Short mmCIF file of C-alpha atoms in Angstrom, two decimals:
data_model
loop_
_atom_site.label_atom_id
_atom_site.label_comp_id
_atom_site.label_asym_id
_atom_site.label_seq_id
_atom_site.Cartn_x
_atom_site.Cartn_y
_atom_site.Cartn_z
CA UNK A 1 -124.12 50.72 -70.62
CA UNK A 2 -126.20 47.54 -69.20
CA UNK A 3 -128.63 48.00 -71.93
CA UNK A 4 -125.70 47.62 -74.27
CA UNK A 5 -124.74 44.43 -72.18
CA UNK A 6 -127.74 43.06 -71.82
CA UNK A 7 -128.23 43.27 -75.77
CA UNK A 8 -124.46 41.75 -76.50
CA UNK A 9 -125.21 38.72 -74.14
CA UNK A 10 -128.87 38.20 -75.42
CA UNK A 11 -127.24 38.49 -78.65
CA UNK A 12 -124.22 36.33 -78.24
CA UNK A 13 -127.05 33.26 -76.66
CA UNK A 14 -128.77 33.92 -80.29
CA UNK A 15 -126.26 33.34 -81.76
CA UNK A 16 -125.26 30.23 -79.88
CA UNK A 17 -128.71 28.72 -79.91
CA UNK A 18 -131.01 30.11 -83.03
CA UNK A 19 -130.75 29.81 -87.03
CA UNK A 20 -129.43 32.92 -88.15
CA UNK A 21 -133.00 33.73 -90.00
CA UNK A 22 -135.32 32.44 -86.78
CA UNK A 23 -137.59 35.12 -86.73
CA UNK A 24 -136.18 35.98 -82.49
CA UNK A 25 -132.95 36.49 -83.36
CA UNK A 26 -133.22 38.83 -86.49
CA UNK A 27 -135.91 40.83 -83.97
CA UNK A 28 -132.88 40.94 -81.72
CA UNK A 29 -130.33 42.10 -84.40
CA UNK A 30 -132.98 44.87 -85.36
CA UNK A 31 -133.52 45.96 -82.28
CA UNK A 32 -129.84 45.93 -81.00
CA UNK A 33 -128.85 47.66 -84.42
CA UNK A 34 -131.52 50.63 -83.49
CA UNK A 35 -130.18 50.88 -80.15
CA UNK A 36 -126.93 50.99 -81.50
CA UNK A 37 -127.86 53.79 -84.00
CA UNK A 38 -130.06 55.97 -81.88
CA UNK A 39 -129.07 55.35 -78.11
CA UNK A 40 -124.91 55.00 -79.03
CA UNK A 41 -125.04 56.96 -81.85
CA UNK A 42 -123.00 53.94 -83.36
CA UNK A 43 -124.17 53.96 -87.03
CA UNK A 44 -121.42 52.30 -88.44
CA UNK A 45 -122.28 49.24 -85.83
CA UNK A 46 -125.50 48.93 -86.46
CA UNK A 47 -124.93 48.88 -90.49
CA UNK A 48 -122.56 46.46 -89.68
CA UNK A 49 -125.06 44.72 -87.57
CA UNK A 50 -127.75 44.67 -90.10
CA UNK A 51 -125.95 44.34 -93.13
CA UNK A 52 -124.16 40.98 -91.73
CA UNK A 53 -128.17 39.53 -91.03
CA UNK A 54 -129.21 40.47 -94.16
CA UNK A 55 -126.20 38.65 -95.71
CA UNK A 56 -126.29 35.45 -93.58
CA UNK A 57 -130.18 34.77 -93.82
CA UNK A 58 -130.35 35.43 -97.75
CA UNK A 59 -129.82 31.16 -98.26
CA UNK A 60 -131.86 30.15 -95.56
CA UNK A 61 -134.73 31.42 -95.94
CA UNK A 62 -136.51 28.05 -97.28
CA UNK A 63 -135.51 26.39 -94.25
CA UNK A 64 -138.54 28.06 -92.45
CA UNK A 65 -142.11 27.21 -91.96
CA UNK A 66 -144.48 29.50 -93.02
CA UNK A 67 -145.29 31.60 -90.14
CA UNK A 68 -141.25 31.65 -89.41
CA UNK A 69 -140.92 32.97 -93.07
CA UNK A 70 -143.10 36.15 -92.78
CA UNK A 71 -142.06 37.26 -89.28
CA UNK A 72 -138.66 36.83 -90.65
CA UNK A 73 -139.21 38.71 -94.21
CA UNK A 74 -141.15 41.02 -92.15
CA UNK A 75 -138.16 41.77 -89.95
CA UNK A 76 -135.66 41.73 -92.97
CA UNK A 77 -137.72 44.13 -94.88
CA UNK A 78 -137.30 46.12 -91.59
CA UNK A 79 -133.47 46.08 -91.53
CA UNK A 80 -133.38 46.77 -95.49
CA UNK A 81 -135.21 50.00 -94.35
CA UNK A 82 -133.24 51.10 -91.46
CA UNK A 83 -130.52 50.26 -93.67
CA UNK A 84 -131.26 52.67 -96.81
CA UNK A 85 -131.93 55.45 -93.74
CA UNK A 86 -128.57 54.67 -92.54
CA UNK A 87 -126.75 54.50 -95.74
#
């Protein structure tokens, strides 16, 4: 779909140009990963998806400021959810 598209190359600039905990690009993993889920009905890809955020931002956390660091535990708190719904 071009909402799927849309997300992969939104995604795949993310990737190229934020920290893996910046607080836009774990918004964009959560939201992708509930697209995935509910609009694809691709579970398994969006536990992939979230579990691989949740893994990569675990060490960086302290490299944030602190408005960075709650939107970011906010939005990893999030993905812990959708994960344990998921699971």
């Amino acid at each position: 779909t071009k909402a799927a598209e849309a997300y992969g190359t939104g995604l795949a600039e993310a990737e190229a140009t934020l920290p893996e905990v910046h607080p836009t690009r774990l918004g964009l993993v959560l939201n992708f990963s509930v697209f995935k889920h509910e609009v694809l009905g691709d579970t398994q890809g969006a536990i992939q998806m979230a579990h691989a955020a949740l893994s990569a931002s675990n060490d960086q956390l302290q490299t944030l400021d602190k408005d960075a660091l709650q939107d970011s535990e906010m939005t990893l708190s999030l993905l812990q959810d959708n994960l344990q719904l998921w699971c």
